[in-house]
Amino acid sequence: MTTTKNLTTAMAAATVMLCTTLYGATAAHADENPSVPPGTEATATAPVEVDPNDPDLKLPEGATLAEPKVLDIKQVVEDQSGDERREDTNADVKFALQAEVLFPKDSAKLNGEAKARIAAIADEIKAQKATRIRVFGFTDNLGSSAHGDVLSKQRANAVEDILKSELNDPNITYEVRGYGEQYPIASNATEASRKKNRRVEVSFPRSEN
């Protein structure tokens, strides 16, 4: 009888503790005004002491600082599909068109969509009043290097022909080259990255106006 009474008392106590845990505890919430994460607090002291008399921090006698210059800033815009990429710097404009949007596979014959894309680049060339244009072709690393060299040059020539037709300006000079698999912009490890490397780039100086 005593054993049963003790067991009943223990169960009642456990029930009270469980109810207190479930209903009496305060729910945890993130602080609405958290403090700075440990280790990131601002400090007025330098992280490393610098000896102002260290000879390695002084210019050699007779030396002068280089002339100040504005660093070149590059702006890159790529369409959502990745088919076309534009790079703008202080000096140049560069368009990179993936080969798939210009040519059938392993071909240098322009497709129906290609002329409109190249014509849009020609409009920008006119806007920049450029008279020097570079047209460079590139491939991935599949197939022989010699084949890639020839194909990339043929594709660059095909794009040049459309630009000449659109611009119709004898004062413009063209530099056309095929680099094959040289100068990849991606790893060539996957088809997605090889697709980026199969491209034709058209670049020209920005107008100073």
PDB file of C-alpha atoms in Angstrom:
ATOM      1  CA  MET A   1       0.000   0.000   0.000  1.00  0.00           C
ATOM      2  CA  THR A   2       2.861   2.362   0.915  1.00  0.00           C
ATOM      3  CA  THR A   3       4.622   1.571  -2.355  1.00  0.00           C
ATOM      4  CA  THR A   4       1.493   2.453  -4.356  1.00  0.00           C
ATOM      5  CA  LYS A   5       1.089   5.742  -2.462  1.00  0.00           C
ATOM      6  CA  ASN A   6       4.728   6.733  -3.097  1.00  0.00           C
ATOM      7  CA  LEU A   7       4.402   5.907  -6.799  1.00  0.00           C
ATOM      8  CA  THR A   8       1.239   8.045  -7.051  1.00  0.00           C
ATOM      9  CA  THR A   9       2.994  10.981  -5.361  1.00  0.00           C
ATOM     10  CA  ALA A  10       6.014  10.709  -7.707  1.00  0.00           C
ATOM     11  CA  MET A  11       3.795  10.649 -10.802  1.00  0.00           C
ATOM     12  CA  ALA A  12       1.889  13.718  -9.598  1.00  0.00           C
ATOM     13  CA  ALA A  13       5.130  15.628  -9.075  1.00  0.00           C
ATOM     14  CA  ALA A  14       6.363  14.670 -12.535  1.00  0.00           C
ATOM     15  CA  THR A  15       3.091  15.847 -14.067  1.00  0.00           C
ATOM     16  CA  VAL A  16       3.438  19.248 -12.370  1.00  0.00           C
ATOM     17  CA  MET A  17       7.030  19.603 -13.632  1.00  0.00           C
ATOM     18  CA  LEU A  18       5.988  18.669 -17.192  1.00  0.00           C
ATOM     19  CA  CYS A  19       3.147  21.215 -17.186  1.00  0.00           C
ATOM     20  CA  THR A  20       5.508  23.895 -15.924  1.00  0.00           C
ATOM     21  CA  THR A  21       7.942  23.070 -18.753  1.00  0.00           C
ATOM     22  CA  LEU A  22       5.284  23.068 -21.475  1.00  0.00           C
ATOM     23  CA  TYR A  23       3.132  25.983 -20.394  1.00  0.00           C
ATOM     24  CA  GLY A  24       5.069  28.035 -17.917  1.00  0.00           C
ATOM     25  CA  ALA A  25       8.342  28.508 -19.871  1.00  0.00           C
ATOM     26  CA  THR A  26       8.817  31.709 -21.902  1.00  0.00           C
ATOM     27  CA  ALA A  27       9.267  31.124 -25.670  1.00  0.00           C
ATOM     28  CA  ALA A  28      12.705  32.166 -27.025  1.00  0.00           C
ATOM     29  CA  HIS A  29      12.871  34.861 -29.711  1.00  0.00           C
ATOM     30  CA  ALA A  30      15.743  36.574 -31.527  1.00  0.00           C
ATOM     31  CA  ASP A  31      16.685  39.931 -30.070  1.00  0.00           C
ATOM     32  CA  GLU A  32      15.181  42.767 -32.114  1.00  0.00           C
ATOM     33  CA  ASN A  33      18.288  44.886 -31.433  1.00  0.00           C
ATOM     34  CA  PRO A  34      21.168  42.414 -31.423  1.00  0.00           C
ATOM     35  CA  SER A  35      24.622  43.483 -30.358  1.00  0.00           C
ATOM     36  CA  VAL A  36      27.604  43.432 -32.693  1.00  0.00           C
ATOM     37  CA  PRO A  37      28.814  39.848 -33.288  1.00  0.00           C
ATOM     38  CA  PRO A  38      31.811  38.988 -31.095  1.00  0.00           C
ATOM     39  CA  GLY A  39      35.109  39.769 -32.788  1.00  0.00           C
ATOM     40  CA  THR A  40      33.659  42.408 -35.136  1.00  0.00           C
ATOM     41  CA  GLU A  41      33.508  45.333 -32.720  1.00  0.00           C
ATOM     42  CA  ALA A  42      34.914  48.603 -34.061  1.00  0.00           C
ATOM     43  CA  THR A  43      38.245  49.646 -32.606  1.00  0.00           C
ATOM     44  CA  ALA A  44      40.194  52.871 -32.766  1.00  0.00           C
ATOM     45  CA  THR A  45      43.552  51.146 -32.554  1.00  0.00           C
ATOM     46  CA  ALA A  46      45.481  49.897 -35.586  1.00  0.00           C
ATOM     47  CA  PRO A  47      45.537  46.085 -35.921  1.00  0.00           C
ATOM     48  CA  VAL A  48      49.308  46.178 -36.417  1.00  0.00           C
ATOM     49  CA  GLU A  49      51.796  48.612 -34.956  1.00  0.00           C
ATOM     50  CA  VAL A  50      53.692  50.521 -37.649  1.00  0.00           C
ATOM     51  CA  ASP A  51      57.161  51.874 -37.016  1.00  0.00           C
ATOM     52  CA  PRO A  52      57.278  55.285 -38.752  1.00  0.00           C
ATOM     53  CA  ASN A  53      61.075  55.109 -38.771  1.00  0.00           C
ATOM     54  CA  ASP A  54      61.254  51.780 -40.590  1.00  0.00           C
ATOM     55  CA  PRO A  55      63.554  52.382 -43.612  1.00  0.00           C
ATOM     56  CA  ASP A  56      61.443  50.017 -45.754  1.00  0.00           C
ATOM     57  CA  LEU A  57      58.541  52.474 -45.475  1.00  0.00           C
ATOM     58  CA  LYS A  58      60.540  55.401 -46.838  1.00  0.00           C
ATOM     59  CA  LEU A  59      61.309  56.319 -50.441  1.00  0.00           C
ATOM     60  CA  PRO A  60      64.969  55.937 -51.374  1.00  0.00           C
ATOM     61  CA  GLU A  61      66.829  59.213 -51.633  1.00  0.00           C
ATOM     62  CA  GLY A  62      66.044  60.946 -54.931  1.00  0.00           C
ATOM     63  CA  ALA A  63      63.006  58.752 -55.675  1.00  0.00           C
ATOM     64  CA  THR A  64      59.570  60.200 -56.363  1.00  0.00           C
ATOM     65  CA  LEU A  65      56.032  58.832 -56.336  1.00  0.00           C
ATOM     66  CA  ALA A  66      54.454  57.864 -59.647  1.00  0.00           C
ATOM     67  CA  GLU A  67      51.947  60.223 -61.200  1.00  0.00           C
ATOM     68  CA  PRO A  68      48.425  59.624 -59.898  1.00  0.00           C
ATOM     69  CA  LYS A  69      46.023  58.001 -62.330  1.00  0.00           C
ATOM     70  CA  VAL A  70      42.397  56.935 -62.438  1.00  0.00           C
ATOM     71  CA  LEU A  71      42.052  53.171 -62.241  1.00  0.00           C
ATOM     72  CA  ASP A  72      40.147  51.563 -65.081  1.00  0.00           C
ATOM     73  CA  ILE A  73      36.644  50.566 -64.010  1.00  0.00           C
ATOM     74  CA  LYS A  74      35.008  47.635 -65.765  1.00  0.00           C
ATOM     75  CA  GLN A  75      31.251  47.217 -65.998  1.00  0.00           C
ATOM     76  CA  VAL A  76      29.992  43.827 -67.166  1.00  0.00           C
ATOM     77  CA  VAL A  77      26.429  43.133 -68.313  1.00  0.00           C
ATOM     78  CA  GLU A  78      25.337  39.654 -69.435  1.00  0.00           C
ATOM     79  CA  ASP A  79      21.896  38.756 -70.683  1.00  0.00           C
ATOM     80  CA  GLN A  80      19.929  36.197 -68.701  1.00  0.00           C
ATOM     81  CA  SER A  81      20.660  33.373 -71.146  1.00  0.00           C
ATOM     82  CA  GLY A  82      24.375  34.129 -71.161  1.00  0.00           C
ATOM     83  CA  ASP A  83      24.336  34.309 -74.973  1.00  0.00           C
ATOM     84  CA  GLU A  84      25.672  37.863 -75.039  1.00  0.00           C
ATOM     85  CA  ARG A  85      28.000  39.748 -72.734  1.00  0.00           C
ATOM     86  CA  ARG A  86      29.024  43.419 -72.786  1.00  0.00           C
ATOM     87  CA  GLU A  87      32.057  44.847 -70.986  1.00  0.00           C
ATOM     88  CA  ASP A  88      32.590  48.602 -70.639  1.00  0.00           C
ATOM     89  CA  THR A  89      35.787  50.190 -69.373  1.00  0.00           C
ATOM     90  CA  ASN A  90      37.004  53.773 -69.435  1.00  0.00           C
ATOM     91  CA  ALA A  91      38.768  53.055 -72.718  1.00  0.00           C
ATOM     92  CA  ASP A  92      36.935  50.264 -74.555  1.00  0.00           C
ATOM     93  CA  VAL A  93      33.660  48.498 -75.255  1.00  0.00           C
ATOM     94  CA  LYS A  94      33.644  44.741 -75.807  1.00  0.00           C
ATOM     95  CA  PHE A  95      30.821  42.453 -76.925  1.00  0.00           C
ATOM     96  CA  ALA A  96      31.162  38.686 -76.574  1.00  0.00           C
ATOM     97  CA  LEU A  97      28.643  36.585 -78.503  1.00  0.00           C
ATOM     98  CA  GLN A  98      28.458  32.846 -77.890  1.00  0.00           C
ATOM     99  CA  ALA A  99      29.024  30.865 -81.060  1.00  0.00           C
ATOM    100  CA  GLU A 100      25.730  28.968 -80.702  1.00  0.00           C
ATOM    101  CA  VAL A 101      23.685  32.124 -81.298  1.00  0.00           C
ATOM    102  CA  LEU A 102      25.640  32.933 -84.468  1.00  0.00           C
ATOM    103  CA  PHE A 103      26.557  29.619 -86.107  1.00  0.00           C
ATOM    104  CA  PRO A 104      25.407  26.016 -86.421  1.00  0.00           C
ATOM    105  CA  LYS A 105      27.595  23.484 -84.638  1.00  0.00           C
ATOM    106  CA  ASP A 106      31.143  23.246 -86.046  1.00  0.00           C
ATOM    107  CA  SER A 107      30.292  25.758 -88.787  1.00  0.00           C
ATOM    108  CA  ALA A 108      31.309  29.284 -89.769  1.00  0.00           C
ATOM    109  CA  LYS A 109      28.077  29.972 -91.690  1.00  0.00           C
ATOM    110  CA  LEU A 110      26.031  32.633 -89.901  1.00  0.00           C
ATOM    111  CA  ASN A 111      22.452  31.702 -88.988  1.00  0.00           C
ATOM    112  CA  GLY A 112      19.347  33.840 -89.489  1.00  0.00           C
ATOM    113  CA  GLU A 113      19.489  35.451 -86.041  1.00  0.00           C
ATOM    114  CA  ALA A 114      23.132  36.437 -86.297  1.00  0.00           C
ATOM    115  CA  LYS A 115      22.756  39.466 -88.570  1.00  0.00           C
ATOM    116  CA  ALA A 116      20.379  41.270 -86.185  1.00  0.00           C
ATOM    117  CA  ARG A 117      22.729  40.727 -83.237  1.00  0.00           C
ATOM    118  CA  ILE A 118      25.747  41.960 -85.182  1.00  0.00           C
ATOM    119  CA  ALA A 119      23.774  44.918 -86.550  1.00  0.00           C
ATOM    120  CA  ALA A 120      23.036  45.978 -82.955  1.00  0.00           C
ATOM    121  CA  ILE A 121      26.784  45.983 -82.267  1.00  0.00           C
ATOM    122  CA  ALA A 122      27.333  48.031 -85.417  1.00  0.00           C
ATOM    123  CA  ASP A 123      24.879  50.624 -84.068  1.00  0.00           C
ATOM    124  CA  GLU A 124      26.972  50.926 -80.914  1.00  0.00           C
ATOM    125  CA  ILE A 125      30.140  51.285 -82.989  1.00  0.00           C
ATOM    126  CA  LYS A 126      28.485  54.167 -84.834  1.00  0.00           C
ATOM    127  CA  ALA A 127      27.431  55.744 -81.538  1.00  0.00           C
ATOM    128  CA  GLN A 128      31.001  55.557 -80.250  1.00  0.00           C
ATOM    129  CA  LYS A 129      32.371  56.804 -83.595  1.00  0.00           C
ATOM    130  CA  ALA A 130      34.986  54.062 -83.477  1.00  0.00           C
ATOM    131  CA  THR A 131      37.370  53.645 -86.374  1.00  0.00           C
ATOM    132  CA  ARG A 132      39.371  50.669 -85.055  1.00  0.00           C
ATOM    133  CA  ILE A 133      37.570  47.394 -84.499  1.00  0.00           C
ATOM    134  CA  ARG A 134      38.897  44.065 -83.252  1.00  0.00           C
ATOM    135  CA  VAL A 135      37.056  40.858 -84.105  1.00  0.00           C
ATOM    136  CA  PHE A 136      38.467  37.801 -82.320  1.00  0.00           C
ATOM    137  CA  GLY A 137      37.200  34.233 -82.541  1.00  0.00           C
ATOM    138  CA  PHE A 138      37.616  31.524 -79.878  1.00  0.00           C
ATOM    139  CA  THR A 139      36.668  27.852 -79.463  1.00  0.00           C
ATOM    140  CA  ASP A 140      36.664  25.311 -76.655  1.00  0.00           C
ATOM    141  CA  ASN A 141      39.330  22.601 -76.272  1.00  0.00           C
ATOM    142  CA  LEU A 142      37.389  19.804 -77.982  1.00  0.00           C
ATOM    143  CA  GLY A 143      38.833  18.506 -81.232  1.00  0.00           C
ATOM    144  CA  SER A 144      42.292  19.309 -82.515  1.00  0.00           C
ATOM    145  CA  SER A 145      43.966  22.620 -81.782  1.00  0.00           C
ATOM    146  CA  ALA A 146      44.584  23.169 -85.508  1.00  0.00           C
ATOM    147  CA  HIS A 147      40.886  22.744 -86.311  1.00  0.00           C
ATOM    148  CA  GLY A 148      39.949  25.186 -83.561  1.00  0.00           C
ATOM    149  CA  ASP A 149      42.383  27.772 -84.912  1.00  0.00           C
ATOM    150  CA  VAL A 150      40.891  27.572 -88.410  1.00  0.00           C
ATOM    151  CA  LEU A 151      37.252  27.554 -87.236  1.00  0.00           C
ATOM    152  CA  SER A 152      37.710  30.513 -84.904  1.00  0.00           C
ATOM    153  CA  LYS A 153      39.345  32.557 -87.667  1.00  0.00           C
ATOM    154  CA  GLN A 154      36.574  31.694 -90.156  1.00  0.00           C
ATOM    155  CA  ARG A 155      33.919  32.738 -87.627  1.00  0.00           C
ATOM    156  CA  ALA A 156      35.711  36.016 -86.903  1.00  0.00           C
ATOM    157  CA  ASN A 157      35.874  36.692 -90.658  1.00  0.00           C
ATOM    158  CA  ALA A 158      32.140  36.013 -91.025  1.00  0.00           C
ATOM    159  CA  VAL A 159      31.303  38.527 -88.266  1.00  0.00           C
ATOM    160  CA  GLU A 160      33.681  41.066 -89.814  1.00  0.00           C
ATOM    161  CA  ASP A 161      31.885  40.756 -93.158  1.00  0.00           C
ATOM    162  CA  ILE A 162      28.538  41.680 -91.580  1.00  0.00           C
ATOM    163  CA  LEU A 163      30.060  44.587 -89.669  1.00  0.00           C
ATOM    164  CA  LYS A 164      31.611  45.946 -92.869  1.00  0.00           C
ATOM    165  CA  SER A 165      28.272  45.679 -94.629  1.00  0.00           C
ATOM    166  CA  GLU A 166      26.413  47.413 -91.790  1.00  0.00           C
ATOM    167  CA  LEU A 167      28.967  50.172 -91.213  1.00  0.00           C
ATOM    168  CA  ASN A 168      29.971  50.769 -94.833  1.00  0.00           C
ATOM    169  CA  ASP A 169      32.823  53.067 -93.773  1.00  0.00           C
ATOM    170  CA  PRO A 170      36.192  52.915 -95.581  1.00  0.00           C
ATOM    171  CA  ASN A 171      37.831  54.794 -92.704  1.00  0.00           C
ATOM    172  CA  ILE A 172      37.330  51.908 -90.294  1.00  0.00           C
ATOM    173  CA  THR A 173      40.217  49.454 -89.869  1.00  0.00           C
ATOM    174  CA  TYR A 174      39.673  45.887 -88.685  1.00  0.00           C
ATOM    175  CA  GLU A 175      41.932  43.538 -86.762  1.00  0.00           C
ATOM    176  CA  VAL A 176      40.649  39.986 -87.174  1.00  0.00           C
ATOM    177  CA  ARG A 177      42.157  36.955 -85.453  1.00  0.00           C
ATOM    178  CA  GLY A 178      41.287  33.376 -84.589  1.00  0.00           C
ATOM    179  CA  TYR A 179      42.721  32.177 -81.293  1.00  0.00           C
ATOM    180  CA  GLY A 180      41.160  28.723 -81.183  1.00  0.00           C
ATOM    181  CA  GLU A 181      41.192  27.270 -77.679  1.00  0.00           C
ATOM    182  CA  GLN A 182      43.604  29.895 -76.343  1.00  0.00           C
ATOM    183  CA  TYR A 183      42.401  32.420 -73.746  1.00  0.00           C
ATOM    184  CA  PRO A 184      39.378  30.555 -72.341  1.00  0.00           C
ATOM    185  CA  ILE A 185      37.098  32.530 -70.010  1.00  0.00           C
ATOM    186  CA  ALA A 186      35.768  29.346 -68.357  1.00  0.00           C
ATOM    187  CA  SER A 187      37.252  26.001 -67.318  1.00  0.00           C
ATOM    188  CA  ASN A 188      36.312  23.717 -70.268  1.00  0.00           C
ATOM    189  CA  ALA A 189      35.454  21.107 -67.611  1.00  0.00           C
ATOM    190  CA  THR A 190      31.726  21.030 -68.461  1.00  0.00           C
ATOM    191  CA  GLU A 191      29.604  21.713 -71.519  1.00  0.00           C
ATOM    192  CA  ALA A 192      28.183  24.819 -69.854  1.00  0.00           C
ATOM    193  CA  SER A 193      31.666  26.263 -69.384  1.00  0.00           C
ATOM    194  CA  ARG A 194      32.848  25.185 -72.849  1.00  0.00           C
ATOM    195  CA  LYS A 195      29.841  27.031 -74.283  1.00  0.00           C
ATOM    196  CA  LYS A 196      31.181  30.271 -72.781  1.00  0.00           C
ATOM    197  CA  ASN A 197      34.549  29.686 -74.454  1.00  0.00           C
ATOM    198  CA  ARG A 198      33.036  29.203 -77.916  1.00  0.00           C
ATOM    199  CA  ARG A 199      32.563  32.880 -78.719  1.00  0.00           C
ATOM    200  CA  VAL A 200      33.323  35.824 -80.993  1.00  0.00           C
ATOM    201  CA  GLU A 201      34.415  39.085 -79.366  1.00  0.00           C
ATOM    202  CA  VAL A 202      34.001  42.492 -80.980  1.00  0.00           C
ATOM    203  CA  SER A 203      35.809  45.363 -79.234  1.00  0.00           C
ATOM    204  CA  PHE A 204      36.492  49.004 -80.037  1.00  0.00           C
ATOM    205  CA  PRO A 205      37.563  52.219 -78.257  1.00  0.00           C
ATOM    206  CA  ARG A 206      35.016  54.323 -76.435  1.00  0.00           C
ATOM    207  CA  SER A 207      34.300  57.809 -77.664  1.00  0.00           C
ATOM    208  CA  GLU A 208      35.994  60.564 -75.655  1.00  0.00           C
ATOM    209  CA  ASN A 209      32.865  62.713 -75.918  1.00  0.00           C
TER     210      ASN A 209
END
